[in-house]
PDB file of C-alpha atoms in Angstrom:
ATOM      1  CA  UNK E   1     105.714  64.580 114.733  1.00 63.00           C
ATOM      2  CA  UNK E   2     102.469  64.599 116.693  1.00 72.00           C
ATOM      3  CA  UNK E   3     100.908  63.142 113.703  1.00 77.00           C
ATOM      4  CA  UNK E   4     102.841  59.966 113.535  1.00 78.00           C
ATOM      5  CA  UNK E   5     103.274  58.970 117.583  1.00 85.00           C
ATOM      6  CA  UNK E   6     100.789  56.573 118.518  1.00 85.00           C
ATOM      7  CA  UNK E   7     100.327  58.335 121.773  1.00 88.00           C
ATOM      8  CA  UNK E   8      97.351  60.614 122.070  1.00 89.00           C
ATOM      9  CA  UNK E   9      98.417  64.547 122.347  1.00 89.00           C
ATOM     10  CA  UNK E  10      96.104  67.471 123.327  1.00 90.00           C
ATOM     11  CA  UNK E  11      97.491  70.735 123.020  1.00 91.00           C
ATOM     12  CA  UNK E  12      95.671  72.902 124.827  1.00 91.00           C
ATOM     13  CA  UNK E  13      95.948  76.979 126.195  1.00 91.00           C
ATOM     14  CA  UNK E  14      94.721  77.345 129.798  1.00 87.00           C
ATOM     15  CA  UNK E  15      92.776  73.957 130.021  1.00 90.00           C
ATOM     16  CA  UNK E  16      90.576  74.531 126.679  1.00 95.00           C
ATOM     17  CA  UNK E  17      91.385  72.286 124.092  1.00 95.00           C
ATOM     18  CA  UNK E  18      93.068  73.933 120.379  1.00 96.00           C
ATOM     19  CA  UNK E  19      94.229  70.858 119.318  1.00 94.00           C
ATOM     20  CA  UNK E  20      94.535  66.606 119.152  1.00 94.00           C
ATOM     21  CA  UNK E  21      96.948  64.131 117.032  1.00 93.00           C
ATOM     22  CA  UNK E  22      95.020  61.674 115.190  1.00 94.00           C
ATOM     23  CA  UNK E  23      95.725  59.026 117.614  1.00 93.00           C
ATOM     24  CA  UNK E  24      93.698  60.825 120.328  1.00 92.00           C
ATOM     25  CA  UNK E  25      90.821  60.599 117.877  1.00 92.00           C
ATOM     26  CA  UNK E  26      91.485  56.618 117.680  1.00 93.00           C
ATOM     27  CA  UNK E  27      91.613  56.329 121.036  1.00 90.00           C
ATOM     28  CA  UNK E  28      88.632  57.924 122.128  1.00 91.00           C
ATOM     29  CA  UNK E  29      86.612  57.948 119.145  1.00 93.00           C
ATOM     30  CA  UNK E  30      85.726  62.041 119.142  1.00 93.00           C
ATOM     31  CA  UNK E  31      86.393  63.885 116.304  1.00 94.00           C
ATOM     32  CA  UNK E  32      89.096  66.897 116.627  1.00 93.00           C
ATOM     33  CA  UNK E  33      85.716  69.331 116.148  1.00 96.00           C
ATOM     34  CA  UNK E  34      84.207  67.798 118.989  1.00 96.00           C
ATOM     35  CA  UNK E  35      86.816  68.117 121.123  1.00 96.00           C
ATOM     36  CA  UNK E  36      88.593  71.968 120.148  1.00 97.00           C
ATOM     37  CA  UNK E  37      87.048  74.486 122.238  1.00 97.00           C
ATOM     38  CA  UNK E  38      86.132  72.412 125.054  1.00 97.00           C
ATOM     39  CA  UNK E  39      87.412  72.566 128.612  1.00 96.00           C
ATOM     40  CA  UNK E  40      90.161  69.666 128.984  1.00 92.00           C
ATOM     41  CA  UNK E  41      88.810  68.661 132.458  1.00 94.00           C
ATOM     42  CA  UNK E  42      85.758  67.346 130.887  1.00 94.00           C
ATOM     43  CA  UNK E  43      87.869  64.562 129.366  1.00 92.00           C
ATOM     44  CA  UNK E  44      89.696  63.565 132.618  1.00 93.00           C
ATOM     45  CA  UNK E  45      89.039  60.260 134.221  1.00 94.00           C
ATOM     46  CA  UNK E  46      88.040  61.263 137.915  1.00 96.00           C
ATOM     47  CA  UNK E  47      91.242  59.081 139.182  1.00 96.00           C
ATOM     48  CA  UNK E  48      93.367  61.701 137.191  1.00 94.00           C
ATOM     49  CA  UNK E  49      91.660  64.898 137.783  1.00 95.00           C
ATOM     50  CA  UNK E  50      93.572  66.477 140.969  1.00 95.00           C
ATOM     51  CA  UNK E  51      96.795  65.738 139.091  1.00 93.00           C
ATOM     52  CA  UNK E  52      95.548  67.436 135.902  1.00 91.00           C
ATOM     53  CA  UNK E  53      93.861  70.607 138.048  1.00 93.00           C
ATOM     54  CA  UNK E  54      97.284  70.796 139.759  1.00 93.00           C
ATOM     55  CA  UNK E  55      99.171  70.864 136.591  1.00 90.00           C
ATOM     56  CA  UNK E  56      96.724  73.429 134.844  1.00 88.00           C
ATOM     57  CA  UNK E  57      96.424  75.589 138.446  1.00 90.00           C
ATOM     58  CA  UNK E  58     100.176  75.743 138.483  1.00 90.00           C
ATOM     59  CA  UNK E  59     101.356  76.606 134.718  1.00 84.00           C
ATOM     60  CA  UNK E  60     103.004  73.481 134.097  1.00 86.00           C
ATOM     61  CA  UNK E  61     103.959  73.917 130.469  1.00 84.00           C
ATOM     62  CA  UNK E  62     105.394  70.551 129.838  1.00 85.00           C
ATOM     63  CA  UNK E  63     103.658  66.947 128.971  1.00 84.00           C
ATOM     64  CA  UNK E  64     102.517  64.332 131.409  1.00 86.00           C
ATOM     65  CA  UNK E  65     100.248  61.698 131.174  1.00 88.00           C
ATOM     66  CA  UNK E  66      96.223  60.941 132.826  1.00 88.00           C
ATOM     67  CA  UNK E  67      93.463  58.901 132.263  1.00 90.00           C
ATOM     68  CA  UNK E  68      90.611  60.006 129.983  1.00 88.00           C
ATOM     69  CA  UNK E  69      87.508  59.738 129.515  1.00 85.00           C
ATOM     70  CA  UNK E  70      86.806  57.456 126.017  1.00 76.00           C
TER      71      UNK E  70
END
């Protein structure tokens, strides 16, 4: 399903990045490689970043939405 939503998806495991949906890549025009292995917060528009620290600091296992950096 991830594969077919135009929203962007990151899947990640403790703020590092495993995995993207195709529409992330059209969004912000980096390849899955570039991305997977990479720290999440490097991504995060600064206007969004205390909302995604709080999320990863807490163990929030569910979806939201932020800004990123394209």
């Amino acid at each position: 399903l991830t594969d077919i939503t135009i929203e962007g998806i990151i899947i990640h495991k403790e703020g590092i990045i495993v995995d993207v949906n195709p529409s992330v890549q059209k969004i912000t025009g980096y390849s899955s490689d570039f991305v997977k292995g990479k720290n999440l917060l490097e991504f995060i528009h600064p206007t969004s970043l205390d909302f995604a620290k709080s999320k990863l600091n807490t163990g929030f296992s569910g979806s939201f939405e932020i800004k990123i950096i394209a």
